[in-house]
Amino acid sequence: QSKLNAMLTQDLMSGEGPDIIINAFDCNMINRRDCLMDLTSYAKQEDGLLKNVLDAAKEDGKLYQIPVSFGVKGIVTSSSNVNKQGFTFDEYSEFVSDVCNGKDPLKMNRIDFLDEVLASMNDLIIKHGGDNSIDTKAIKAAATYANDNVPEYYYDPFGEISGATYAEINGFASFLLGEYTNGGFNLQDLTVVGLPSIDRRGPTIVVTNSMAIAADVNNPDACWSFCQRLLDDDIQKMFFATGTPIKESVLISMCDEAINAYNNMREAQI
C-alpha cells in the first residue's frame, strides 16, 4: 500500500499518471493540488449527494476524491445508552464502566487503541502542507486515557461484551440481517456513535468506492462525464448490495425496498 501510494503520487506529479483514478481513497498522499483536481464545483452540480460524506472526504477544504459509496465505523449500542453522537474521554470511561460492565468494546491493547482513536482525530493532528506536532490536545488526551485505562496487552478468553460493540458497517442491510444486534440491544433502538475524542465527534466514514481526476488533464469536463456514470441511479443501486450509496434518493428508495423485503420475510417466518 505504501509503495502504491508513493508510485501513484510520483506519476501524477510528473504528468505520467492516469487521467481518472478509481478507488484510490486510501492513497491519501495524492490528495494535493499538484496531483488531483479539486472536484468541489463538479460535486455541487449533482443533486442529492450526501453533504456530510463529501465534507468528511475533504482534505484541507478541497474535495480531491469523491466517495461514491461508503460505510460507517463506530461503536454500536442502544440509543438509550448515549445522548450524543460521541464521547469525551471522561464520558467514554463512564460508558465502559456502566454500560459495558467495565469491558471496552474496542477490545484492543494500548498501542492499537491509540492508533484507532488518533486516526479518527487525524484532522486535529496532521496539518496538510505544514508542520505536524505531537504536542496537541488530541494526542495528550488520548495518551493519558490509554495509559490509565487500556492494558498494554489485551487478552480476554471469553470475548463477550454486553451493551456495545465496535464495528465497521458497510450497509443498511447489515442492520436488517441482525449482524450487530448480538450485544444485548434492540434493532429498533440501534445507533452508531464515534470513538472517544476531545470534541465528541461522531462515527467515522469509511469510503468503499471513490473517483478522482488528475490535476493536469487536457479535458476535465470529459473526464467528469465519465465519472458521473458512477452517480447514475442504476450504478448507485448496485453499490447498495455491499455499502451505502452517496446519492440520497437512491439510498432512501433502496432502504425502503430492504425494509419491505425484511418485513415480508419476518411475516413468513411467523
PDB file of N, CA, C and O in Angstrom, residues 108-174:
ATOM      1  N   MET A 108      -8.926  -3.800  22.475  1.00  0.00           N
ATOM      2  CA  MET A 108      -7.599  -3.527  21.926  1.00  0.00           C
ATOM      3  C   MET A 108      -6.568  -3.345  23.030  1.00  0.00           C
ATOM      4  O   MET A 108      -6.901  -2.981  24.155  1.00  0.00           O
ATOM      5  N   ASN A 109      -5.295  -3.581  22.665  1.00  0.00           N
ATOM      6  CA  ASN A 109      -4.224  -3.219  23.574  1.00  0.00           C
ATOM      7  C   ASN A 109      -3.955  -1.718  23.445  1.00  0.00           C
ATOM      8  O   ASN A 109      -4.579  -1.023  22.641  1.00  0.00           O
ATOM      9  N   ARG A 110      -3.027  -1.232  24.229  1.00  0.00           N
ATOM     10  CA  ARG A 110      -2.811   0.214  24.328  1.00  0.00           C
ATOM     11  C   ARG A 110      -2.378   0.832  22.995  1.00  0.00           C
ATOM     12  O   ARG A 110      -2.892   1.888  22.583  1.00  0.00           O
ATOM     13  N   ILE A 111      -1.456   0.194  22.303  1.00  0.00           N
ATOM     14  CA  ILE A 111      -0.961   0.747  21.036  1.00  0.00           C
ATOM     15  C   ILE A 111      -2.065   0.763  19.981  1.00  0.00           C
ATOM     16  O   ILE A 111      -2.254   1.751  19.261  1.00  0.00           O
ATOM     17  N   ASP A 112      -2.796  -0.345  19.869  1.00  0.00           N
ATOM     18  CA  ASP A 112      -3.874  -0.411  18.875  1.00  0.00           C
ATOM     19  C   ASP A 112      -4.982   0.589  19.193  1.00  0.00           C
ATOM     20  O   ASP A 112      -5.567   1.200  18.294  1.00  0.00           O
ATOM     21  N   PHE A 113      -5.294   0.752  20.463  1.00  0.00           N
ATOM     22  CA  PHE A 113      -6.287   1.734  20.873  1.00  0.00           C
ATOM     23  C   PHE A 113      -5.865   3.135  20.449  1.00  0.00           C
ATOM     24  O   PHE A 113      -6.654   3.888  19.866  1.00  0.00           O
ATOM     25  N   LEU A 114      -4.623   3.488  20.748  1.00  0.00           N
ATOM     26  CA  LEU A 114      -4.127   4.812  20.359  1.00  0.00           C
ATOM     27  C   LEU A 114      -4.158   4.997  18.846  1.00  0.00           C
ATOM     28  O   LEU A 114      -4.546   6.056  18.343  1.00  0.00           O
ATOM     29  N   ASP A 115      -3.755   3.974  18.123  1.00  0.00           N
ATOM     30  CA  ASP A 115      -3.743   4.047  16.663  1.00  0.00           C
ATOM     31  C   ASP A 115      -5.142   4.317  16.119  1.00  0.00           C
ATOM     32  O   ASP A 115      -5.338   5.162  15.241  1.00  0.00           O
ATOM     33  N   GLU A 116      -6.136   3.615  16.649  1.00  0.00           N
ATOM     34  CA  GLU A 116      -7.511   3.741  16.167  1.00  0.00           C
ATOM     35  C   GLU A 116      -8.109   5.094  16.554  1.00  0.00           C
ATOM     36  O   GLU A 116      -8.737   5.770  15.733  1.00  0.00           O
ATOM     37  N   VAL A 117      -7.915   5.490  17.788  1.00  0.00           N
ATOM     38  CA  VAL A 117      -8.504   6.741  18.270  1.00  0.00           C
ATOM     39  C   VAL A 117      -7.854   7.954  17.606  1.00  0.00           C
ATOM     40  O   VAL A 117      -8.546   8.898  17.204  1.00  0.00           O
ATOM     41  N   LEU A 118      -6.537   7.943  17.474  1.00  0.00           N
ATOM     42  CA  LEU A 118      -5.852   9.080  16.847  1.00  0.00           C
ATOM     43  C   LEU A 118      -6.180   9.185  15.366  1.00  0.00           C
ATOM     44  O   LEU A 118      -6.255  10.289  14.815  1.00  0.00           O
ATOM     45  N   ALA A 119      -6.386   8.040  14.708  1.00  0.00           N
ATOM     46  CA  ALA A 119      -6.782   8.077  13.296  1.00  0.00           C
ATOM     47  C   ALA A 119      -8.124   8.768  13.117  1.00  0.00           C
ATOM     48  O   ALA A 119      -8.359   9.453  12.120  1.00  0.00           O
ATOM     49  N   SER A 120      -9.016   8.596  14.096  1.00  0.00           N
ATOM     50  CA  SER A 120     -10.331   9.239  14.000  1.00  0.00           C
ATOM     51  C   SER A 120     -10.264  10.736  14.281  1.00  0.00           C
ATOM     52  O   SER A 120     -11.222  11.466  14.024  1.00  0.00           O
ATOM     53  N   MET A 121      -9.119  11.216  14.813  1.00  0.00           N
ATOM     54  CA  MET A 121      -8.929  12.650  15.071  1.00  0.00           C
ATOM     55  C   MET A 121      -7.765  13.216  14.262  1.00  0.00           C
ATOM     56  O   MET A 121      -7.167  14.226  14.638  1.00  0.00           O
ATOM     57  N   ASN A 122      -7.441  12.573  13.135  1.00  0.00           N
ATOM     58  CA  ASN A 122      -6.222  12.980  12.428  1.00  0.00           C
ATOM     59  C   ASN A 122      -6.271  14.402  11.887  1.00  0.00           C
ATOM     60  O   ASN A 122      -5.242  15.029  11.662  1.00  0.00           O
ATOM     61  N   ASP A 123      -7.476  14.939  11.700  1.00  0.00           N
ATOM     62  CA  ASP A 123      -7.567  16.327  11.220  1.00  0.00           C
ATOM     63  C   ASP A 123      -7.095  17.317  12.284  1.00  0.00           C
ATOM     64  O   ASP A 123      -6.760  18.461  11.959  1.00  0.00           O
ATOM     65  N   LEU A 124      -7.075  16.889  13.539  1.00  0.00           N
ATOM     66  CA  LEU A 124      -6.595  17.748  14.614  1.00  0.00           C
ATOM     67  C   LEU A 124      -5.099  17.582  14.851  1.00  0.00           C
ATOM     68  O   LEU A 124      -4.506  18.330  15.631  1.00  0.00           O
ATOM     69  N   ILE A 125      -4.506  16.606  14.173  1.00  0.00           N
ATOM     70  CA  ILE A 125      -3.104  16.267  14.410  1.00  0.00           C
ATOM     71  C   ILE A 125      -2.242  16.556  13.185  1.00  0.00           C
ATOM     72  O   ILE A 125      -1.169  17.145  13.286  1.00  0.00           O
ATOM     73  N   ILE A 126      -2.731  16.149  12.012  1.00  0.00           N
ATOM     74  CA  ILE A 126      -1.961  16.299  10.772  1.00  0.00           C
ATOM     75  C   ILE A 126      -2.409  17.565  10.058  1.00  0.00           C
ATOM     76  O   ILE A 126      -3.572  17.697   9.673  1.00  0.00           O
ATOM     77  N   LYS A 127      -1.517  18.493   9.885  1.00  0.00           N
ATOM     78  CA  LYS A 127      -1.803  19.730   9.182  1.00  0.00           C
ATOM     79  C   LYS A 127      -1.322  19.606   7.743  1.00  0.00           C
ATOM     80  O   LYS A 127      -0.130  19.470   7.478  1.00  0.00           O
ATOM     81  N   HIS A 128      -2.273  19.656   6.803  1.00  0.00           N
ATOM     82  CA  HIS A 128      -1.944  19.442   5.391  1.00  0.00           C
ATOM     83  C   HIS A 128      -0.992  20.533   4.902  1.00  0.00           C
ATOM     84  O   HIS A 128      -1.265  21.720   5.005  1.00  0.00           O
ATOM     85  N   GLY A 129       0.150  20.121   4.353  1.00  0.00           N
ATOM     86  CA  GLY A 129       1.093  21.061   3.787  1.00  0.00           C
ATOM     87  C   GLY A 129       1.901  21.838   4.810  1.00  0.00           C
ATOM     88  O   GLY A 129       2.622  22.772   4.469  1.00  0.00           O
ATOM     89  N   GLY A 130       1.798  21.477   6.075  1.00  0.00           N
ATOM     90  CA  GLY A 130       2.517  22.219   7.104  1.00  0.00           C
ATOM     91  C   GLY A 130       3.217  21.294   8.071  1.00  0.00           C
ATOM     92  O   GLY A 130       3.309  20.087   7.867  1.00  0.00           O
ATOM     93  N   ASP A 131       3.732  21.885   9.128  1.00  0.00           N
ATOM     94  CA  ASP A 131       4.430  21.104  10.145  1.00  0.00           C
ATOM     95  C   ASP A 131       3.431  20.368  11.038  1.00  0.00           C
ATOM     96  O   ASP A 131       2.378  20.898  11.368  1.00  0.00           O
ATOM     97  N   ASN A 132       3.786  19.165  11.413  1.00  0.00           N
ATOM     98  CA  ASN A 132       2.970  18.381  12.325  1.00  0.00           C
ATOM     99  C   ASN A 132       3.625  18.370  13.701  1.00  0.00           C
ATOM    100  O   ASN A 132       4.844  18.464  13.826  1.00  0.00           O
ATOM    101  N   SER A 133       2.812  18.247  14.711  1.00  0.00           N
ATOM    102  CA  SER A 133       3.340  18.245  16.067  1.00  0.00           C
ATOM    103  C   SER A 133       2.625  17.198  16.899  1.00  0.00           C
ATOM    104  O   SER A 133       1.424  17.007  16.764  1.00  0.00           O
ATOM    105  N   ILE A 134       3.392  16.511  17.747  1.00  0.00           N
ATOM    106  CA  ILE A 134       2.763  15.555  18.651  1.00  0.00           C
ATOM    107  C   ILE A 134       2.298  16.254  19.929  1.00  0.00           C
ATOM    108  O   ILE A 134       1.659  15.640  20.777  1.00  0.00           O
ATOM    109  N   ASP A 135       2.602  17.546  20.050  1.00  0.00           N
ATOM    110  CA  ASP A 135       2.220  18.295  21.247  1.00  0.00           C
ATOM    111  C   ASP A 135       0.853  18.946  21.013  1.00  0.00           C
ATOM    112  O   ASP A 135       0.723  20.157  20.887  1.00  0.00           O
ATOM    113  N   THR A 136      -0.177  18.105  20.941  1.00  0.00           N
ATOM    114  CA  THR A 136      -1.530  18.602  20.707  1.00  0.00           C
ATOM    115  C   THR A 136      -2.461  18.090  21.796  1.00  0.00           C
ATOM    116  O   THR A 136      -2.185  17.072  22.437  1.00  0.00           O
ATOM    117  N   LYS A 137      -3.585  18.780  21.977  1.00  0.00           N
ATOM    118  CA  LYS A 137      -4.558  18.367  22.989  1.00  0.00           C
ATOM    119  C   LYS A 137      -5.106  16.979  22.676  1.00  0.00           C
ATOM    120  O   LYS A 137      -5.352  16.178  23.579  1.00  0.00           O
ATOM    121  N   ALA A 138      -5.320  16.699  21.384  1.00  0.00           N
ATOM    122  CA  ALA A 138      -5.888  15.410  20.988  1.00  0.00           C
ATOM    123  C   ALA A 138      -4.978  14.256  21.401  1.00  0.00           C
ATOM    124  O   ALA A 138      -5.429  13.251  21.966  1.00  0.00           O
ATOM    125  N   ILE A 139      -3.693  14.384  21.099  1.00  0.00           N
ATOM    126  CA  ILE A 139      -2.752  13.314  21.424  1.00  0.00           C
ATOM    127  C   ILE A 139      -2.584  13.181  22.936  1.00  0.00           C
ATOM    128  O   ILE A 139      -2.541  12.068  23.483  1.00  0.00           O
ATOM    129  N   LYS A 140      -2.486  14.290  23.621  1.00  0.00           N
ATOM    130  CA  LYS A 140      -2.327  14.240  25.082  1.00  0.00           C
ATOM    131  C   LYS A 140      -3.511  13.557  25.753  1.00  0.00           C
ATOM    132  O   LYS A 140      -3.349  12.718  26.640  1.00  0.00           O
ATOM    133  N   ALA A 141      -4.727  13.922  25.317  1.00  0.00           N
ATOM    134  CA  ALA A 141      -5.921  13.332  25.928  1.00  0.00           C
ATOM    135  C   ALA A 141      -5.999  11.838  25.657  1.00  0.00           C
ATOM    136  O   ALA A 141      -6.311  11.043  26.553  1.00  0.00           O
ATOM    137  N   ALA A 142      -5.711  11.432  24.402  1.00  0.00           N
ATOM    138  CA  ALA A 142      -5.769  10.013  24.048  1.00  0.00           C
ATOM    139  C   ALA A 142      -4.699   9.217  24.790  1.00  0.00           C
ATOM    140  O   ALA A 142      -4.957   8.117  25.291  1.00  0.00           O
ATOM    141  N   ALA A 143      -3.478   9.766  24.863  1.00  0.00           N
ATOM    142  CA  ALA A 143      -2.385   9.062  25.518  1.00  0.00           C
ATOM    143  C   ALA A 143      -2.637   8.921  27.016  1.00  0.00           C
ATOM    144  O   ALA A 143      -2.364   7.871  27.613  1.00  0.00           O
ATOM    145  N   THR A 144      -3.176   9.969  27.628  1.00  0.00           N
ATOM    146  CA  THR A 144      -3.476   9.911  29.062  1.00  0.00           C
ATOM    147  C   THR A 144      -4.535   8.858  29.354  1.00  0.00           C
ATOM    148  O   THR A 144      -4.404   8.057  30.291  1.00  0.00           O
ATOM    149  N   TYR A 145      -5.598   8.850  28.533  1.00  0.00           N
ATOM    150  CA  TYR A 145      -6.662   7.854  28.748  1.00  0.00           C
ATOM    151  C   TYR A 145      -6.108   6.440  28.546  1.00  0.00           C
ATOM    152  O   TYR A 145      -6.375   5.544  29.354  1.00  0.00           O
ATOM    153  N   ALA A 146      -5.349   6.230  27.473  1.00  0.00           N
ATOM    154  CA  ALA A 146      -4.821   4.897  27.182  1.00  0.00           C
ATOM    155  C   ALA A 146      -3.904   4.419  28.305  1.00  0.00           C
ATOM    156  O   ALA A 146      -3.955   3.254  28.710  1.00  0.00           O
ATOM    157  N   ASN A 147      -3.073   5.303  28.795  1.00  0.00           N
ATOM    158  CA  ASN A 147      -2.143   4.936  29.869  1.00  0.00           C
ATOM    159  C   ASN A 147      -2.883   4.533  31.141  1.00  0.00           C
ATOM    160  O   ASN A 147      -2.483   3.606  31.844  1.00  0.00           O
ATOM    161  N   ASP A 148      -3.991   5.222  31.411  1.00  0.00           N
ATOM    162  CA  ASP A 148      -4.716   4.989  32.666  1.00  0.00           C
ATOM    163  C   ASP A 148      -5.773   3.895  32.578  1.00  0.00           C
ATOM    164  O   ASP A 148      -6.155   3.321  33.606  1.00  0.00           O
ATOM    165  N   ASN A 149      -6.248   3.583  31.359  1.00  0.00           N
ATOM    166  CA  ASN A 149      -7.426   2.716  31.244  1.00  0.00           C
ATOM    167  C   ASN A 149      -7.279   1.519  30.310  1.00  0.00           C
ATOM    168  O   ASN A 149      -8.100   0.597  30.383  1.00  0.00           O
ATOM    169  N   VAL A 150      -6.284   1.524  29.437  1.00  0.00           N
ATOM    170  CA  VAL A 150      -6.167   0.461  28.437  1.00  0.00           C
ATOM    171  C   VAL A 150      -4.944  -0.390  28.743  1.00  0.00           C
ATOM    172  O   VAL A 150      -3.849   0.140  28.966  1.00  0.00           O
ATOM    173  N   PRO A 151      -5.097  -1.720  28.758  1.00  0.00           N
ATOM    174  CA  PRO A 151      -3.958  -2.585  29.101  1.00  0.00           C
ATOM    175  C   PRO A 151      -2.891  -2.581  28.013  1.00  0.00           C
ATOM    176  O   PRO A 151      -3.185  -2.406  26.831  1.00  0.00           O
ATOM    177  N   GLU A 152      -1.660  -2.785  28.433  1.00  0.00           N
ATOM    178  CA  GLU A 152      -0.574  -2.851  27.461  1.00  0.00           C
ATOM    179  C   GLU A 152      -0.741  -4.064  26.550  1.00  0.00           C
ATOM    180  O   GLU A 152      -0.433  -4.015  25.353  1.00  0.00           O
ATOM    181  N   TYR A 153      -1.231  -5.155  27.113  1.00  0.00           N
ATOM    182  CA  TYR A 153      -1.509  -6.370  26.343  1.00  0.00           C
ATOM    183  C   TYR A 153      -2.961  -6.758  26.580  1.00  0.00           C
ATOM    184  O   TYR A 153      -3.392  -6.875  27.732  1.00  0.00           O
ATOM    185  N   TYR A 154      -3.696  -6.948  25.500  1.00  0.00           N
ATOM    186  CA  TYR A 154      -5.116  -7.298  25.658  1.00  0.00           C
ATOM    187  C   TYR A 154      -5.296  -8.801  25.502  1.00  0.00           C
ATOM    188  O   TYR A 154      -4.814  -9.410  24.542  1.00  0.00           O
ATOM    189  N   TYR A 155      -6.001  -9.396  26.459  1.00  0.00           N
ATOM    190  CA  TYR A 155      -6.362 -10.813  26.348  1.00  0.00           C
ATOM    191  C   TYR A 155      -7.660 -11.043  27.091  1.00  0.00           C
ATOM    192  O   TYR A 155      -7.782 -10.714  28.267  1.00  0.00           O
ATOM    193  N   ASP A 156      -8.650 -11.563  26.394  1.00  0.00           N
ATOM    194  CA  ASP A 156      -9.935 -11.883  27.017  1.00  0.00           C
ATOM    195  C   ASP A 156     -10.417 -13.203  26.431  1.00  0.00           C
ATOM    196  O   ASP A 156     -10.900 -13.246  25.296  1.00  0.00           O
ATOM    197  N   PRO A 157     -10.280 -14.303  27.145  1.00  0.00           N
ATOM    198  CA  PRO A 157     -10.655 -15.616  26.596  1.00  0.00           C
ATOM    199  C   PRO A 157     -12.148 -15.748  26.326  1.00  0.00           C
ATOM    200  O   PRO A 157     -12.565 -16.598  25.538  1.00  0.00           O
ATOM    201  N   PHE A 158     -12.959 -14.907  26.950  1.00  0.00           N
ATOM    202  CA  PHE A 158     -14.408 -15.013  26.754  1.00  0.00           C
ATOM    203  C   PHE A 158     -14.892 -14.102  25.630  1.00  0.00           C
ATOM    204  O   PHE A 158     -15.704 -14.501  24.816  1.00  0.00           O
ATOM    205  N   GLY A 159     -14.404 -12.886  25.608  1.00  0.00           N
ATOM    206  CA  GLY A 159     -14.653 -12.019  24.467  1.00  0.00           C
ATOM    207  C   GLY A 159     -16.012 -11.368  24.387  1.00  0.00           C
ATOM    208  O   GLY A 159     -16.207 -10.462  23.588  1.00  0.00           O
ATOM    209  N   GLU A 160     -16.982 -11.805  25.147  1.00  0.00           N
ATOM    210  CA  GLU A 160     -18.321 -11.229  25.052  1.00  0.00           C
ATOM    211  C   GLU A 160     -18.400  -9.929  25.849  1.00  0.00           C
ATOM    212  O   GLU A 160     -18.000  -9.877  27.005  1.00  0.00           O
ATOM    213  N   ILE A 161     -18.924  -8.888  25.192  1.00  0.00           N
ATOM    214  CA  ILE A 161     -19.107  -7.603  25.839  1.00  0.00           C
ATOM    215  C   ILE A 161     -20.555  -7.176  25.650  1.00  0.00           C
ATOM    216  O   ILE A 161     -21.037  -7.064  24.522  1.00  0.00           O
ATOM    217  N   SER A 162     -21.252  -6.976  26.741  1.00  0.00           N
ATOM    218  CA  SER A 162     -22.657  -6.595  26.641  1.00  0.00           C
ATOM    219  C   SER A 162     -22.779  -5.086  26.532  1.00  0.00           C
ATOM    220  O   SER A 162     -21.942  -4.338  27.025  1.00  0.00           O
ATOM    221  N   GLY A 163     -23.836  -4.647  25.850  1.00  0.00           N
ATOM    222  CA  GLY A 163     -24.148  -3.225  25.806  1.00  0.00           C
ATOM    223  C   GLY A 163     -23.614  -2.473  24.615  1.00  0.00           C
ATOM    224  O   GLY A 163     -24.147  -1.427  24.254  1.00  0.00           O
ATOM    225  N   ALA A 164     -22.554  -2.950  23.974  1.00  0.00           N
ATOM    226  CA  ALA A 164     -21.970  -2.234  22.837  1.00  0.00           C
ATOM    227  C   ALA A 164     -21.017  -3.138  22.085  1.00  0.00           C
ATOM    228  O   ALA A 164     -20.515  -4.134  22.621  1.00  0.00           O
ATOM    229  N   THR A 165     -20.767  -2.777  20.840  1.00  0.00           N
ATOM    230  CA  THR A 165     -19.757  -3.465  20.045  1.00  0.00           C
ATOM    231  C   THR A 165     -19.142  -2.457  19.083  1.00  0.00           C
ATOM    232  O   THR A 165     -19.776  -1.466  18.728  1.00  0.00           O
ATOM    233  N   TYR A 166     -17.907  -2.696  18.698  1.00  0.00           N
ATOM    234  CA  TYR A 166     -17.224  -1.810  17.750  1.00  0.00           C
ATOM    235  C   TYR A 166     -17.229  -2.478  16.389  1.00  0.00           C
ATOM    236  O   TYR A 166     -16.811  -3.627  16.254  1.00  0.00           O
ATOM    237  N   ALA A 167     -17.732  -1.787  15.376  1.00  0.00           N
ATOM    238  CA  ALA A 167     -17.923  -2.445  14.093  1.00  0.00           C
ATOM    239  C   ALA A 167     -17.798  -1.465  12.940  1.00  0.00           C
ATOM    240  O   ALA A 167     -18.023  -0.263  13.083  1.00  0.00           O
ATOM    241  N   GLU A 168     -17.434  -2.001  11.785  1.00  0.00           N
ATOM    242  CA  GLU A 168     -17.495  -1.269  10.517  1.00  0.00           C
ATOM    243  C   GLU A 168     -18.713  -1.777   9.760  1.00  0.00           C
ATOM    244  O   GLU A 168     -18.803  -2.951   9.412  1.00  0.00           O
ATOM    245  N   ILE A 169     -19.659  -0.904   9.543  1.00  0.00           N
ATOM    246  CA  ILE A 169     -20.936  -1.281   8.954  1.00  0.00           C
ATOM    247  C   ILE A 169     -20.971  -0.791   7.513  1.00  0.00           C
ATOM    248  O   ILE A 169     -20.995   0.412   7.253  1.00  0.00           O
ATOM    249  N   ASN A 170     -20.968  -1.715   6.588  1.00  0.00           N
ATOM    250  CA  ASN A 170     -20.869  -1.335   5.182  1.00  0.00           C
ATOM    251  C   ASN A 170     -22.204  -0.954   4.555  1.00  0.00           C
ATOM    252  O   ASN A 170     -22.223  -0.283   3.529  1.00  0.00           O
ATOM    253  N   GLY A 171     -23.314  -1.387   5.133  1.00  0.00           N
ATOM    254  CA  GLY A 171     -24.581  -1.053   4.507  1.00  0.00           C
ATOM    255  C   GLY A 171     -25.769  -1.292   5.418  1.00  0.00           C
ATOM    256  O   GLY A 171     -25.685  -1.957   6.455  1.00  0.00           O
ATOM    257  N   PHE A 172     -26.888  -0.729   5.002  1.00  0.00           N
ATOM    258  CA  PHE A 172     -28.116  -0.816   5.784  1.00  0.00           C
ATOM    259  C   PHE A 172     -28.585  -2.258   5.952  1.00  0.00           C
ATOM    260  O   PHE A 172     -29.148  -2.625   6.980  1.00  0.00           O
ATOM    261  N   ALA A 173     -28.339  -3.089   4.946  1.00  0.00           N
ATOM    262  CA  ALA A 173     -28.779  -4.484   5.019  1.00  0.00           C
ATOM    263  C   ALA A 173     -28.151  -5.214   6.204  1.00  0.00           C
ATOM    264  O   ALA A 173     -28.733  -6.157   6.743  1.00  0.00           O
ATOM    265  N   SER A 174     -26.954  -4.772   6.620  1.00  0.00           N
ATOM    266  CA  SER A 174     -26.292  -5.403   7.758  1.00  0.00           C
ATOM    267  C   SER A 174     -27.133  -5.290   9.024  1.00  0.00           C
ATOM    268  O   SER A 174     -27.172  -6.206   9.843  1.00  0.00           O
TER     269      SER A 174
END
